[in-house]
Short mmCIF file of C-alpha atoms and ligand atoms in Angstrom, two decimals:
data_model
loop_
_atom_site.label_atom_id
_atom_site.label_comp_id
_atom_site.label_asym_id
_atom_site.label_seq_id
_atom_site.Cartn_x
_atom_site.Cartn_y
_atom_site.Cartn_z
CA MET A 1043 -155.58 -108.89 24.28
CA ASP A 1044 -153.04 -109.85 21.77
CA MET A 1045 -149.84 -108.68 21.49
CA ILE A 1046 -150.14 -107.07 18.76
CA ASP A 1047 -146.67 -105.12 17.04
CA PRO A 1048 -146.76 -101.71 14.67
CA PHE A 1049 -147.56 -104.09 11.40
CA GLY A 1050 -149.62 -106.15 12.12
CA ARG A 1051 -148.31 -109.10 13.46
CA THR A 1052 -149.19 -110.89 16.86
CA ILE A 1053 -146.42 -111.97 18.48
CA SER A 1054 -146.98 -115.45 19.92
CA TYR A 1055 -144.05 -116.80 20.53
CA LEU A 1056 -141.32 -115.80 23.01
CA ARG A 1057 -137.66 -117.70 22.79
CA VAL A 1058 -135.56 -117.13 25.85
CA SER A 1059 -131.92 -116.88 26.12
CA VAL A 1060 -131.49 -118.95 29.88
CA THR A 1061 -128.00 -118.23 30.26
CA ASP A 1062 -124.91 -117.03 27.59
CA ARG A 1063 -122.93 -119.36 28.41
CA CYS A 1064 -121.89 -122.42 26.72
CA ASP A 1065 -120.08 -124.92 26.84
CA PHE A 1066 -118.90 -125.25 23.19
CA ARG A 1067 -117.48 -122.70 21.54
CA CYS A 1068 -118.71 -122.85 17.73
CA THR A 1069 -116.07 -120.77 15.56
CA TYR A 1070 -118.33 -118.82 14.19
CA CYS A 1071 -121.40 -118.43 16.76
CA MET A 1072 -118.13 -117.29 19.64
CA ALA A 1073 -114.47 -116.26 19.77
CA GLU A 1074 -112.74 -118.79 21.74
CA ASP A 1075 -111.52 -116.00 25.01
CA MET A 1076 -115.27 -114.96 25.77
CA ALA A 1077 -116.56 -112.17 27.38
CA PHE A 1078 -119.58 -113.12 29.53
CA LEU A 1079 -122.37 -111.43 31.63
CA PRO A 1080 -121.65 -110.71 35.16
CA LYS A 1081 -123.42 -113.27 36.76
CA LYS A 1082 -124.74 -110.45 38.54
CA ASP A 1083 -127.29 -109.69 36.71
CA LEU A 1084 -128.63 -112.55 35.78
CA LEU A 1085 -132.50 -112.56 36.66
CA SER A 1086 -132.87 -115.71 38.57
CA LEU A 1087 -135.26 -118.56 38.15
CA GLU A 1088 -138.34 -117.69 40.06
CA GLU A 1089 -137.52 -114.24 38.29
CA LEU A 1090 -137.22 -116.03 34.33
CA ASP A 1091 -140.31 -118.21 35.55
CA ARG A 1092 -141.99 -115.34 35.87
CA LEU A 1093 -141.13 -113.28 33.49
CA CYS A 1094 -142.35 -115.81 31.14
CA THR A 1095 -145.82 -116.36 33.41
CA VAL A 1096 -147.19 -112.23 32.10
CA PHE A 1097 -146.01 -113.18 28.13
CA ILE A 1098 -147.86 -116.05 28.40
CA GLU A 1099 -151.26 -114.49 30.00
CA LYS A 1100 -150.56 -111.59 27.80
CA GLY A 1101 -149.91 -113.96 24.31
CA VAL A 1102 -147.37 -116.33 24.30
CA ARG A 1103 -148.08 -119.70 23.17
CA LYS A 1104 -144.86 -121.26 22.01
CA LEU A 1105 -141.86 -120.76 24.75
CA ARG A 1106 -138.18 -122.03 23.28
CA LEU A 1107 -135.34 -122.03 26.35
CA THR A 1108 -132.26 -121.40 24.35
CA GLY A 1109 -128.82 -120.12 25.23
CA GLY A 1110 -126.21 -120.16 24.98
CA GLU A 1111 -126.82 -123.63 25.87
CA PRO A 1112 -129.68 -124.26 27.87
CA LEU A 1113 -129.16 -127.54 30.02
CA VAL A 1114 -125.82 -126.16 31.11
CA ARG A 1115 -128.03 -123.58 33.34
CA LYS A 1116 -127.45 -124.60 37.03
CA ASN A 1117 -131.15 -125.90 37.75
CA ILE A 1118 -132.71 -125.68 34.66
CA MET A 1119 -134.88 -128.42 34.51
CA HIS A 1120 -136.97 -126.73 37.84
CA LEU A 1121 -137.72 -123.28 35.72
CA VAL A 1122 -138.77 -125.86 33.29
CA ARG A 1123 -140.85 -127.78 35.32
CA GLN A 1124 -142.26 -124.48 36.93
CA LEU A 1125 -143.15 -123.86 33.42
CA SER A 1126 -144.91 -127.29 32.11
CA ARG A 1127 -147.96 -125.94 34.20
CA HIS A 1128 -148.95 -124.16 31.71
CA LEU A 1129 -148.94 -126.92 28.70
CA LYS A 1130 -151.03 -128.65 31.33
CA SER A 1131 -153.44 -125.58 32.15
CA GLY A 1132 -153.15 -125.24 28.28
CA ALA A 1133 -152.70 -121.66 28.03
CA LEU A 1134 -149.47 -122.70 27.16
CA GLU A 1135 -148.90 -125.15 23.20
CA GLU A 1136 -145.52 -125.71 23.43
CA LEU A 1137 -142.34 -126.03 25.41
CA THR A 1138 -139.51 -127.00 23.81
CA LEU A 1139 -135.83 -126.56 23.55
CA THR A 1140 -132.35 -126.40 21.39
CA THR A 1141 -129.81 -127.36 22.62
CA ASN A 1142 -125.86 -128.44 20.89
CA GLY A 1143 -127.15 -131.59 22.60
CA SER A 1144 -124.16 -132.72 25.05
CA GLN A 1145 -126.50 -132.69 27.99
CA LEU A 1146 -129.64 -133.82 26.82
CA SER A 1147 -128.51 -137.69 28.39
CA ARG A 1148 -129.30 -136.45 30.91
CA PHE A 1149 -132.05 -134.16 30.48
CA ALA A 1150 -133.96 -135.49 28.44
CA ALA A 1151 -136.17 -138.40 30.23
CA GLU A 1152 -137.24 -135.72 32.20
CA LEU A 1153 -137.75 -133.42 29.56
CA ALA A 1154 -140.62 -135.51 28.09
CA ASP A 1155 -141.96 -135.52 31.22
CA CYS A 1156 -141.87 -131.96 31.41
CA GLY A 1157 -144.68 -132.37 28.27
CA VAL A 1158 -141.57 -131.15 26.34
CA GLU A 1159 -143.02 -133.51 23.60
CA ARG A 1160 -140.07 -131.90 19.89
CA ILE A 1161 -136.86 -130.29 20.48
CA ASN A 1162 -134.02 -128.99 18.23
CA VAL A 1163 -130.51 -130.24 18.34
CA SER A 1164 -127.76 -128.84 16.48
CA LEU A 1165 -125.08 -130.69 15.10
CA ASP A 1166 -122.93 -129.27 11.78
CA THR A 1167 -120.90 -132.31 11.44
CA LEU A 1168 -121.13 -136.12 11.67
CA ASP A 1169 -116.85 -136.42 11.37
CA ALA A 1170 -115.62 -136.56 15.12
CA ASP A 1171 -113.10 -134.44 13.72
CA LYS A 1172 -114.43 -131.81 12.54
CA PHE A 1173 -117.37 -131.85 14.92
CA HIS A 1174 -114.12 -130.53 17.92
CA ALA A 1175 -112.38 -128.54 15.37
CA ILE A 1176 -115.94 -126.44 14.58
CA THR A 1177 -116.90 -126.52 18.51
CA ARG A 1178 -113.59 -126.26 19.88
CA TRP A 1179 -114.16 -128.18 23.60
CA GLY A 1180 -117.81 -130.46 22.25
CA HIS A 1181 -117.17 -134.27 21.34
CA LEU A 1182 -119.73 -135.44 18.91
CA GLY A 1183 -119.69 -138.93 21.10
CA LYS A 1184 -121.45 -136.93 24.19
CA VAL A 1185 -124.02 -135.48 21.61
CA MET A 1186 -125.12 -138.69 19.71
CA ALA A 1187 -125.91 -140.26 23.09
CA GLY A 1188 -127.94 -137.27 24.15
CA ILE A 1189 -129.97 -137.43 20.45
CA ASP A 1190 -130.48 -141.67 21.97
CA ALA A 1191 -131.44 -141.24 24.61
CA ALA A 1192 -133.92 -137.75 23.32
CA GLN A 1193 -135.18 -140.91 21.02
CA ALA A 1194 -135.68 -143.20 23.64
CA ALA A 1195 -137.66 -141.30 25.91
CA GLY A 1196 -140.35 -140.33 22.44
CA LEU A 1197 -138.35 -136.19 21.48
CA LYS A 1198 -138.56 -135.69 18.50
CA ILE A 1199 -136.01 -134.11 17.32
CA LYS A 1200 -135.32 -131.12 14.31
CA LEU A 1201 -131.54 -130.75 13.54
CA ASN A 1202 -130.22 -127.57 12.86
CA ALA A 1203 -126.65 -127.01 11.01
CA VAL A 1204 -125.08 -123.67 9.76
CA ALA A 1205 -123.73 -124.39 6.28
CA LEU A 1206 -120.30 -123.61 6.08
CA LYS A 1207 -118.23 -123.17 2.77
CA ASP A 1208 -116.05 -125.71 2.87
CA PHE A 1209 -116.80 -127.24 6.02
CA ASN A 1210 -119.91 -129.59 5.85
CA ASP A 1211 -121.30 -128.25 2.90
CA ALA A 1212 -119.64 -131.67 0.89
CA GLU A 1213 -121.46 -133.67 4.01
CA LEU A 1214 -124.46 -132.58 3.37
CA PRO A 1215 -126.19 -134.82 1.68
CA GLU A 1216 -124.95 -137.83 4.13
CA MET A 1217 -126.36 -135.12 7.32
CA MET A 1218 -129.30 -135.25 5.69
CA ARG A 1219 -130.14 -139.14 5.02
CA TRP A 1220 -128.27 -140.94 7.98
CA ALA A 1221 -130.78 -138.01 9.78
CA HIS A 1222 -133.92 -138.77 7.93
CA GLY A 1223 -132.91 -142.62 8.27
CA ARG A 1224 -133.92 -142.43 12.10
CA GLY A 1225 -136.64 -139.88 11.62
CA MET A 1226 -136.03 -136.63 12.25
CA ASP A 1227 -135.95 -132.98 10.08
CA LEU A 1228 -132.97 -131.63 9.19
CA THR A 1229 -132.47 -127.71 8.89
CA VAL A 1230 -129.71 -125.82 7.44
CA ILE A 1231 -129.12 -122.25 8.25
CA GLU A 1232 -127.11 -118.78 6.56
CA THR A 1233 -124.39 -118.09 8.76
CA MET A 1234 -125.65 -114.63 10.40
CA PRO A 1235 -123.19 -111.82 11.17
CA MET A 1236 -123.48 -111.23 15.13
CA GLY A 1237 -120.65 -110.70 16.84
CA GLU A 1238 -117.23 -110.72 16.78
CA ILE A 1239 -116.42 -114.02 15.41
CA ASP A 1240 -111.83 -114.95 15.46
CA THR A 1241 -112.54 -115.83 11.79
CA ASP A 1242 -113.39 -114.05 8.88
CA ARG A 1243 -117.59 -114.47 7.93
CA THR A 1244 -116.97 -113.37 4.25
CA ASP A 1245 -114.61 -117.06 4.13
CA GLN A 1246 -118.09 -119.27 5.80
CA TYR A 1247 -120.69 -117.97 3.88
CA LEU A 1248 -122.62 -120.21 1.93
CA PRO A 1249 -125.65 -119.37 0.33
CA LEU A 1250 -128.68 -122.03 0.54
CA SER A 1251 -129.78 -120.58 -2.85
CA LEU A 1252 -126.45 -122.71 -3.88
CA LEU A 1253 -126.89 -125.34 -1.05
CA ARG A 1254 -130.38 -125.80 -2.74
CA ALA A 1255 -128.72 -125.97 -6.33
CA SER A 1256 -126.02 -128.39 -5.79
CA LEU A 1257 -128.76 -130.36 -3.98
CA GLU A 1258 -131.25 -130.39 -6.56
CA ARG A 1259 -128.12 -133.05 -8.67
CA GLN A 1260 -128.58 -135.63 -6.63
CA PHE A 1261 -132.10 -135.35 -5.46
CA THR A 1262 -135.66 -134.67 -6.14
CA LEU A 1263 -136.63 -132.12 -3.99
CA SER A 1264 -140.37 -130.24 -3.37
CA ASP A 1265 -141.94 -127.13 -1.90
CA ILE A 1266 -144.12 -127.73 0.91
CA PRO A 1267 -146.08 -125.79 2.52
CA TYR A 1268 -144.52 -127.02 6.22
CA LYS A 1269 -144.27 -124.97 9.08
CA THR A 1270 -143.49 -125.13 12.71
CA GLY A 1271 -144.12 -121.65 12.94
CA GLY A 1272 -140.34 -120.54 12.42
CA PRO A 1273 -138.65 -118.96 9.53
CA ALA A 1274 -138.07 -122.24 7.47
CA ARG A 1275 -138.88 -122.97 4.95
CA TYR A 1276 -139.52 -126.90 3.54
CA VAL A 1277 -138.32 -129.21 1.14
CA HIS A 1278 -139.46 -132.89 0.79
CA VAL A 1279 -136.83 -135.05 0.06
CA ALA A 1280 -138.59 -137.93 -2.22
CA GLU A 1281 -135.63 -140.24 -2.10
CA THR A 1282 -134.96 -139.82 1.40
CA GLY A 1283 -138.91 -139.31 2.35
CA GLY A 1284 -137.31 -136.50 4.58
CA ARG A 1285 -138.33 -133.40 4.84
CA LEU A 1286 -135.34 -130.47 4.68
CA GLY A 1287 -135.30 -127.62 5.69
CA PHE A 1288 -134.07 -123.58 4.86
CA ILE A 1289 -133.75 -120.87 7.25
CA THR A 1290 -132.26 -117.66 5.24
CA PRO A 1291 -131.75 -114.79 6.70
CA MET A 1292 -129.32 -113.25 4.27
CA THR A 1293 -130.71 -113.84 1.30
CA HIS A 1294 -134.50 -114.49 1.79
CA ASN A 1295 -136.12 -111.68 4.09
CA PHE A 1296 -138.67 -113.12 5.64
CA CYS A 1297 -139.48 -110.72 8.56
CA GLU A 1298 -143.50 -109.56 7.41
CA SER A 1299 -144.38 -113.24 8.61
CA CYS A 1300 -142.54 -112.42 12.28
CA ASN A 1301 -144.04 -113.63 16.02
CA ARG A 1302 -141.17 -113.53 17.66
CA VAL A 1303 -139.38 -111.68 20.69
CA ARG A 1304 -136.33 -112.95 22.60
CA LEU A 1305 -135.81 -112.48 26.59
CA THR A 1306 -131.75 -112.62 27.09
CA CYS A 1307 -130.90 -114.34 31.30
CA THR A 1308 -130.96 -110.89 32.59
CA GLY A 1309 -133.99 -109.47 31.56
CA THR A 1310 -133.10 -107.18 28.54
CA LEU A 1311 -136.52 -108.73 25.39
CA TYR A 1312 -134.93 -107.98 22.17
CA MET A 1313 -137.61 -107.36 19.37
CA CYS A 1314 -135.52 -108.48 16.48
CA LEU A 1315 -132.30 -110.86 16.32
CA GLY A 1316 -131.22 -108.74 13.40
CA GLN A 1317 -131.55 -105.26 15.02
CA GLU A 1318 -129.81 -103.71 18.49
CA ASP A 1319 -132.58 -102.63 19.91
CA ALA A 1320 -133.20 -103.83 23.15
CA ALA A 1321 -136.41 -102.65 26.15
CA ASP A 1322 -135.08 -103.61 29.88
CA LEU A 1323 -138.12 -105.48 32.19
CA ARG A 1324 -135.73 -106.47 34.74
CA ALA A 1325 -135.75 -102.85 35.89
CA PRO A 1326 -139.64 -102.72 35.74
CA LEU A 1327 -140.16 -106.72 37.49
CA ARG A 1328 -138.15 -106.49 40.28
CA ALA A 1329 -139.60 -103.02 40.97
CA SER A 1330 -143.05 -103.77 42.25
CA GLU A 1331 -144.13 -107.73 42.97
CA GLY A 1332 -146.90 -106.78 40.24
CA ASN A 1333 -146.80 -107.66 37.24
CA GLU A 1334 -148.58 -104.50 35.79
CA LEU A 1335 -144.96 -101.99 35.16
CA VAL A 1336 -143.35 -105.21 33.50
CA ALA A 1337 -146.58 -105.99 31.16
CA ASP A 1338 -146.86 -101.75 30.50
CA ALA A 1339 -143.48 -102.45 29.77
CA ILE A 1340 -143.81 -105.16 27.27
CA ASP A 1341 -146.70 -103.66 25.03
CA GLU A 1342 -143.83 -100.39 25.29
CA ALA A 1343 -141.56 -102.39 23.75
CA ILE A 1344 -143.71 -105.02 21.22
CA GLY A 1345 -144.98 -100.78 20.68
CA ARG A 1346 -141.55 -100.48 18.61
CA LYS A 1347 -140.92 -104.00 17.05
CA PRO A 1348 -138.85 -102.98 13.58
CA LYS A 1349 -140.18 -103.68 10.59
CA GLY A 1350 -137.00 -107.01 9.59
CA HIS A 1351 -133.82 -107.32 9.97
CA ASP A 1352 -130.83 -106.23 7.41
CA PHE A 1353 -127.28 -108.64 7.60
CA ILE A 1354 -124.55 -108.44 5.43
CA ILE A 1355 -122.10 -109.63 4.73
CA ASP A 1356 -119.20 -109.01 2.46
CA ARG A 1357 -115.64 -108.36 2.16
CA ARG A 1358 -116.59 -104.54 2.47
CA THR A 1359 -117.87 -104.81 6.33
CA SER A 1360 -115.65 -105.72 8.58
CA ARG A 1361 -117.62 -104.87 11.37
CA PRO A 1362 -120.57 -107.90 12.09
CA SER A 1363 -124.39 -106.09 11.73
CA VAL A 1364 -124.62 -107.06 15.15
CA SER A 1365 -122.34 -106.63 17.71
CA ARG A 1366 -123.51 -108.49 19.91
CA HIS A 1367 -122.88 -112.77 20.01
CA MET A 1368 -125.66 -114.73 19.30
CA SER A 1369 -125.85 -116.54 22.11
CA VAL A 1370 -126.71 -113.97 24.36
CA THR A 1371 -130.34 -113.41 22.33
CA GLY A 1372 -130.72 -117.12 21.73
CA GLY A 1373 -130.73 -118.93 17.50
N1 SAM B 682 -126.03 -123.78 22.87
C1 SAM B 682 -128.18 -124.21 21.70
C2 SAM B 682 -127.56 -124.84 20.20
O1 SAM B 682 -126.32 -125.51 20.19
O2 SAM B 682 -128.41 -125.10 20.08
C3 SAM B 682 -128.26 -123.20 21.83
C4 SAM B 682 -127.39 -121.70 21.72
S1 SAM B 682 -127.06 -121.68 20.13
C5 SAM B 682 -126.25 -120.22 20.18
C6 SAM B 682 -128.67 -122.04 18.81
C7 SAM B 682 -128.29 -121.83 17.10
O3 SAM B 682 -127.73 -120.95 16.17
C8 SAM B 682 -127.29 -123.00 17.06
O4 SAM B 682 -127.82 -123.82 16.33
C9 SAM B 682 -126.27 -122.23 16.58
O5 SAM B 682 -125.49 -123.43 16.03
C10 SAM B 682 -126.43 -121.70 15.83
N2 SAM B 682 -125.85 -120.00 15.25
C11 SAM B 682 -125.05 -119.27 16.33
N3 SAM B 682 -124.04 -118.76 15.91
C12 SAM B 682 -124.71 -118.84 14.37
C13 SAM B 682 -124.42 -117.60 12.99
N4 SAM B 682 -123.40 -116.29 13.68
N5 SAM B 682 -125.30 -117.48 12.17
C14 SAM B 682 -125.78 -118.63 12.23
N6 SAM B 682 -126.42 -119.21 13.05
C15 SAM B 682 -125.62 -119.44 14.09
#
């Protein structure tokens, strides 16, 4: 039985935040001094595998590991290897992950060996000093080495960059040329008001309609129907021959085609990135060795998936629309 929500949307995509911890502290994502979920509340890798398997049995066809930084979770490749059995059986169409790239040199070959074909790498600048400033703890050289390793292992890469006013807006044409020159798509994302950070988001927020207008002064962008199952709208860039995606949670709501739910590392299921409502799956998972209780809890949760999100960033709204950080539910 497919999972169908009250608005007739089929849920076929599960994103799993395997840890809320990260080896970076990107300024728009986290405060420098973050309180993380207590380790004792974490699901084990076996429990995460069991939950993912229930979702796959209920119709999930695409599964993305995210975080926090998924590749800093201890023994994460054990989970990837376990989940890859669903690729082999044909139950799952795609197993992928979103990463900051810092650990890719170590894991790229094994990811490819597990049947991962495409990954998203988050990268907001190609300037080493700016990279260190925005990530607080990151080193660009390590990420570049990770991208090289991933490409050498045959993984297709999509780069994700959060568009930040007066930080990387002027650099995005160069980033796009670089990404397309290396055969990578680039997607730009509007910053979302999730979790308290140390800075004012109003100063960082750049509506992508403005970015697109500015890019169109230099490049010929044509809308294309290309889709990867996510909310990005793509254009073809005549001058580079590559694809540029726009994810616009602030200026354009794309919830009508939402096909996803998000599981945290403590077994909490969020039916919408931009809403607080959630369902606890850890208790029903642990209450029985069979999967009936957890399957019922998933059905109940899908039955209250909301129509959409409603993010606001302006000077009158000082509190974030959603109190949890992106690292809890995964970007
Ligand atoms: N650590 C991994 C990574 O860096 O890709 C996965 C988790 S990270 C939270 C996923 C994505 O969310 C990254 O591309 C990050 O830039 C983005 N992100 C974090 N906070 C955001 C915010 N407030 N608004 C928009 N994107 C955000």
